[in-house]
């Protein structure tokens, strides 16, 4: 008979599969199309399900005497929740940057920064390169969001600022889904391929791909924006 934890883990895996399908469906669909919007909604809903089921899973690890694992899972929940929230609210608040950068935005930024610092300290203390390396994500996210909050008028002045915020967050969410699949799901499906090389490739590979995708999207969308801003300055 399956325990409560087993049921939660099974549900967690199921919504993770839905999230992975939703991510690629939205990513491959024409941007702004009904399919893109619907797939994106499914993806964010599935990511919310991952967050909800992830909380008791982290608590279970702590209760079973695995505080380092529990802390890392809690950290991943924080930065994932930040990505889900900003990916959703960037579209919902695209006409109101003040609302977008409101109390929830600041709270998530602070949590990301603090949890990143905590995981960095924990990783150094226990000698875990994975924790030490991944702490930089929370530190960067937290600092970046707080800086945007302090300079939100400058953020609002950028043409389609909300689009950049949206795809940046969605790329981050994509990292989470692919790490979960490659680092946790794939080794269980194919135990023979598990090992240290796969372990680190699964965690840092999606991060490297995401950085490349972010640079590509920035180049694609910010070039027209820079032209528009120069034109506006010349005509103004």
Short mmCIF file of C-alpha atoms in Angstrom, two decimals:
data_model
loop_
_atom_site.label_atom_id
_atom_site.label_comp_id
_atom_site.label_asym_id
_atom_site.label_seq_id
_atom_site.Cartn_x
_atom_site.Cartn_y
_atom_site.Cartn_z
CA UNK A 1 0.00 0.00 0.00
CA UNK A 2 1.32 3.43 -0.96
CA UNK A 3 2.00 5.87 1.85
CA UNK A 4 0.81 9.48 1.85
CA UNK A 5 4.30 10.54 0.84
CA UNK A 6 4.27 8.10 -2.09
CA UNK A 7 0.97 9.54 -3.31
CA UNK A 8 2.29 13.08 -3.06
CA UNK A 9 5.48 12.11 -4.90
CA UNK A 10 3.45 10.40 -7.62
CA UNK A 11 1.29 13.51 -8.01
CA UNK A 12 4.43 15.65 -8.06
CA UNK A 13 5.87 13.58 -10.90
CA UNK A 14 2.58 13.67 -12.82
CA UNK A 15 2.28 17.45 -12.74
CA UNK A 16 5.97 17.64 -13.61
CA UNK A 17 5.30 15.74 -16.82
CA UNK A 18 2.42 18.09 -17.61
CA UNK A 19 4.71 21.06 -16.95
CA UNK A 20 7.35 19.70 -19.31
CA UNK A 21 4.80 19.18 -22.09
CA UNK A 22 3.27 22.60 -21.46
CA UNK A 23 6.67 24.30 -21.57
CA UNK A 24 7.58 22.94 -24.99
CA UNK A 25 4.06 23.41 -26.34
CA UNK A 26 4.18 27.09 -25.40
CA UNK A 27 7.78 27.48 -26.52
CA UNK A 28 7.20 26.02 -29.99
CA UNK A 29 3.86 27.74 -30.58
CA UNK A 30 3.64 31.13 -32.29
CA UNK A 31 4.11 33.78 -29.63
CA UNK A 32 0.84 35.43 -28.66
CA UNK A 33 -1.27 32.77 -30.39
CA UNK A 34 -4.17 31.06 -28.56
CA UNK A 35 -2.09 27.86 -28.36
CA UNK A 36 0.83 29.73 -26.84
CA UNK A 37 -1.36 31.37 -24.22
CA UNK A 38 -3.25 28.19 -23.37
CA UNK A 39 -0.11 26.06 -23.15
CA UNK A 40 1.52 28.74 -21.01
CA UNK A 41 -1.44 28.72 -18.64
CA UNK A 42 -1.26 24.93 -18.37
CA UNK A 43 2.48 25.14 -17.74
CA UNK A 44 2.14 27.72 -14.95
CA UNK A 45 -0.74 25.77 -13.40
CA UNK A 46 1.37 22.63 -13.41
CA UNK A 47 4.29 24.53 -11.90
CA UNK A 48 1.97 25.69 -9.13
CA UNK A 49 1.08 22.06 -8.53
CA UNK A 50 4.78 21.23 -8.31
CA UNK A 51 5.22 23.93 -5.68
CA UNK A 52 2.25 22.73 -3.64
CA UNK A 53 3.38 19.09 -3.65
CA UNK A 54 7.01 20.08 -3.12
CA UNK A 55 6.37 21.62 0.30
CA UNK A 56 5.36 18.37 2.08
CA UNK A 57 8.15 16.53 0.25
CA UNK A 58 10.74 18.92 1.69
CA UNK A 59 9.12 18.64 5.12
CA UNK A 60 9.27 14.83 4.87
CA UNK A 61 13.01 14.93 4.12
CA UNK A 62 13.54 17.10 7.18
CA UNK A 63 11.45 14.77 9.35
CA UNK A 64 13.42 11.76 8.07
CA UNK A 65 16.70 13.32 9.20
CA UNK A 66 17.95 14.81 5.93
CA UNK A 67 18.21 18.53 6.74
CA UNK A 68 20.60 19.39 3.89
CA UNK A 69 18.31 17.83 1.28
CA UNK A 70 15.30 19.50 2.87
CA UNK A 71 17.04 22.88 2.86
CA UNK A 72 18.00 22.54 -0.79
CA UNK A 73 14.48 21.51 -1.77
CA UNK A 74 13.11 24.49 0.14
CA UNK A 75 15.53 26.77 -1.69
CA UNK A 76 14.44 25.36 -5.06
CA UNK A 77 10.82 25.97 -4.10
CA UNK A 78 11.60 29.64 -3.34
CA UNK A 79 13.36 30.41 -6.62
CA UNK A 80 10.79 28.40 -8.60
CA UNK A 81 7.91 30.24 -6.92
CA UNK A 82 9.62 33.51 -7.82
CA UNK A 83 9.85 32.49 -11.47
CA UNK A 84 6.24 31.32 -11.60
CA UNK A 85 4.96 34.51 -10.00
CA UNK A 86 6.98 36.91 -12.15
CA UNK A 87 6.21 34.97 -15.34
CA UNK A 88 2.49 35.28 -14.61
CA UNK A 89 2.38 38.82 -13.25
CA UNK A 90 4.60 40.30 -15.98
CA UNK A 91 1.76 39.62 -18.43
CA UNK A 92 -1.08 40.46 -16.03
CA UNK A 93 0.54 43.77 -14.95
CA UNK A 94 2.14 44.78 -18.23
CA UNK A 95 0.41 48.18 -18.09
CA UNK A 96 1.30 48.85 -14.45
CA UNK A 97 4.93 48.40 -13.43
CA UNK A 98 4.20 49.65 -9.92
CA UNK A 99 1.70 46.89 -9.36
CA UNK A 100 4.10 44.33 -10.83
CA UNK A 101 6.91 45.41 -8.50
CA UNK A 102 4.64 45.55 -5.45
CA UNK A 103 4.90 43.82 -2.04
CA UNK A 104 4.80 40.24 -3.37
CA UNK A 105 7.59 41.04 -5.83
CA UNK A 106 9.77 42.52 -3.08
CA UNK A 107 9.03 39.62 -0.70
CA UNK A 108 10.02 37.01 -3.28
CA UNK A 109 13.14 38.99 -4.17
CA UNK A 110 14.15 39.10 -0.51
CA UNK A 111 13.45 35.39 -0.01
CA UNK A 112 15.47 34.50 -3.10
CA UNK A 113 18.42 36.56 -1.93
CA UNK A 114 18.34 35.26 1.65
CA UNK A 115 17.81 31.63 0.67
CA UNK A 116 20.62 31.88 -1.88
CA UNK A 117 22.97 33.19 0.82
CA UNK A 118 21.86 30.42 3.21
CA UNK A 119 22.45 27.69 0.62
CA UNK A 120 25.86 29.17 -0.22
CA UNK A 121 26.84 29.01 3.46
CA UNK A 122 25.43 25.49 3.78
CA UNK A 123 27.19 24.28 0.64
CA UNK A 124 30.53 25.61 1.84
CA UNK A 125 30.03 24.13 5.29
CA UNK A 126 29.19 20.61 4.10
CA UNK A 127 31.47 20.70 1.06
CA UNK A 128 28.71 20.31 -1.55
CA UNK A 129 29.63 21.86 -4.93
CA UNK A 130 26.06 21.48 -6.19
CA UNK A 131 24.65 23.62 -3.39
CA UNK A 132 27.48 26.14 -3.65
CA UNK A 133 27.09 26.51 -7.40
CA UNK A 134 23.32 26.74 -7.41
CA UNK A 135 23.25 29.31 -4.65
CA UNK A 136 24.31 31.87 -7.27
CA UNK A 137 20.89 31.60 -8.93
CA UNK A 138 19.01 32.78 -5.86
CA UNK A 139 21.58 35.47 -5.15
CA UNK A 140 21.35 36.79 -8.70
CA UNK A 141 17.55 36.61 -8.88
CA UNK A 142 17.12 38.37 -5.56
CA UNK A 143 19.61 41.14 -6.31
CA UNK A 144 18.26 41.64 -9.83
CA UNK A 145 14.64 41.93 -8.68
CA UNK A 146 15.47 44.33 -5.87
CA UNK A 147 17.49 46.50 -8.24
CA UNK A 148 14.58 46.61 -10.68
CA UNK A 149 12.27 47.55 -7.82
CA UNK A 150 14.52 50.47 -6.90
CA UNK A 151 14.68 51.55 -10.55
CA UNK A 152 11.21 50.60 -11.63
CA UNK A 153 10.62 53.87 -13.47
CA UNK A 154 13.60 53.01 -15.66
CA UNK A 155 12.16 49.53 -16.10
CA UNK A 156 8.80 50.95 -17.16
CA UNK A 157 10.53 53.18 -19.73
CA UNK A 158 11.76 50.18 -21.68
CA UNK A 159 9.47 49.24 -24.57
CA UNK A 160 7.89 45.84 -23.89
CA UNK A 161 9.61 45.54 -20.52
CA UNK A 162 6.96 43.05 -19.51
CA UNK A 163 7.85 40.75 -22.40
CA UNK A 164 11.49 40.56 -21.30
CA UNK A 165 10.40 39.93 -17.72
CA UNK A 166 8.01 37.21 -18.91
CA UNK A 167 10.37 35.21 -21.09
CA UNK A 168 13.20 35.57 -18.56
CA UNK A 169 10.99 34.04 -15.88
CA UNK A 170 9.71 31.32 -18.21
CA UNK A 171 13.25 30.34 -19.18
CA UNK A 172 14.02 30.06 -15.48
CA UNK A 173 10.96 27.90 -14.97
CA UNK A 174 12.11 25.75 -17.88
CA UNK A 175 15.41 25.16 -16.06
CA UNK A 176 13.49 23.77 -13.09
CA UNK A 177 11.42 21.34 -15.15
CA UNK A 178 14.38 20.03 -17.14
CA UNK A 179 16.61 19.63 -14.09
CA UNK A 180 13.86 17.64 -12.39
CA UNK A 181 13.50 15.39 -15.43
CA UNK A 182 17.20 14.90 -16.17
CA UNK A 183 18.47 14.82 -12.60
CA UNK A 184 15.69 12.89 -10.90
CA UNK A 185 13.31 11.29 -13.39
CA UNK A 186 15.72 10.02 -16.06
CA UNK A 187 18.06 8.10 -13.68
CA UNK A 188 15.04 6.33 -12.19
CA UNK A 189 13.76 5.36 -15.62
CA UNK A 190 17.22 4.23 -16.78
CA UNK A 191 19.34 3.35 -13.71
CA UNK A 192 22.18 2.09 -15.90
CA UNK A 193 23.02 5.60 -17.12
CA UNK A 194 23.11 7.13 -13.64
CA UNK A 195 26.40 8.47 -12.39
CA UNK A 196 28.37 11.54 -11.37
CA UNK A 197 28.70 12.82 -14.94
CA UNK A 198 24.93 12.66 -15.55
CA UNK A 199 24.31 14.16 -12.13
CA UNK A 200 26.25 17.35 -12.79
CA UNK A 201 25.25 17.54 -16.46
CA UNK A 202 21.59 17.30 -15.44
CA UNK A 203 21.91 20.16 -12.97
CA UNK A 204 24.23 22.52 -14.81
CA UNK A 205 23.45 21.60 -18.45
CA UNK A 206 19.95 23.16 -18.48
CA UNK A 207 21.38 26.23 -16.76
CA UNK A 208 23.98 26.69 -19.51
CA UNK A 209 21.36 26.22 -22.25
CA UNK A 210 19.05 28.69 -20.51
CA UNK A 211 21.77 31.34 -20.35
CA UNK A 212 22.30 30.92 -24.09
CA UNK A 213 18.56 31.15 -24.75
CA UNK A 214 18.31 34.29 -22.61
CA UNK A 215 21.12 35.97 -24.55
CA UNK A 216 19.48 35.02 -27.84
CA UNK A 217 16.06 36.36 -26.81
CA UNK A 218 17.63 39.55 -25.46
CA UNK A 219 19.40 40.14 -28.74
CA UNK A 220 16.21 39.47 -30.68
CA UNK A 221 13.92 41.73 -28.66
CA UNK A 222 16.19 44.44 -27.30
CA UNK A 223 17.66 45.46 -30.64
CA UNK A 224 14.28 46.73 -31.96
CA UNK A 225 13.66 48.35 -28.59
CA UNK A 226 16.97 50.22 -28.74
CA UNK A 227 16.09 51.47 -32.22
CA UNK A 228 12.66 52.60 -31.04
CA UNK A 229 14.14 54.44 -28.07
CA UNK A 230 16.68 56.24 -30.27
CA UNK A 231 13.94 57.24 -32.69
CA UNK A 232 11.80 58.52 -29.84
CA UNK A 233 14.72 60.56 -28.45
CA UNK A 234 15.47 62.09 -31.85
CA UNK A 235 11.84 63.04 -32.51
CA UNK A 236 11.34 64.27 -28.97
#
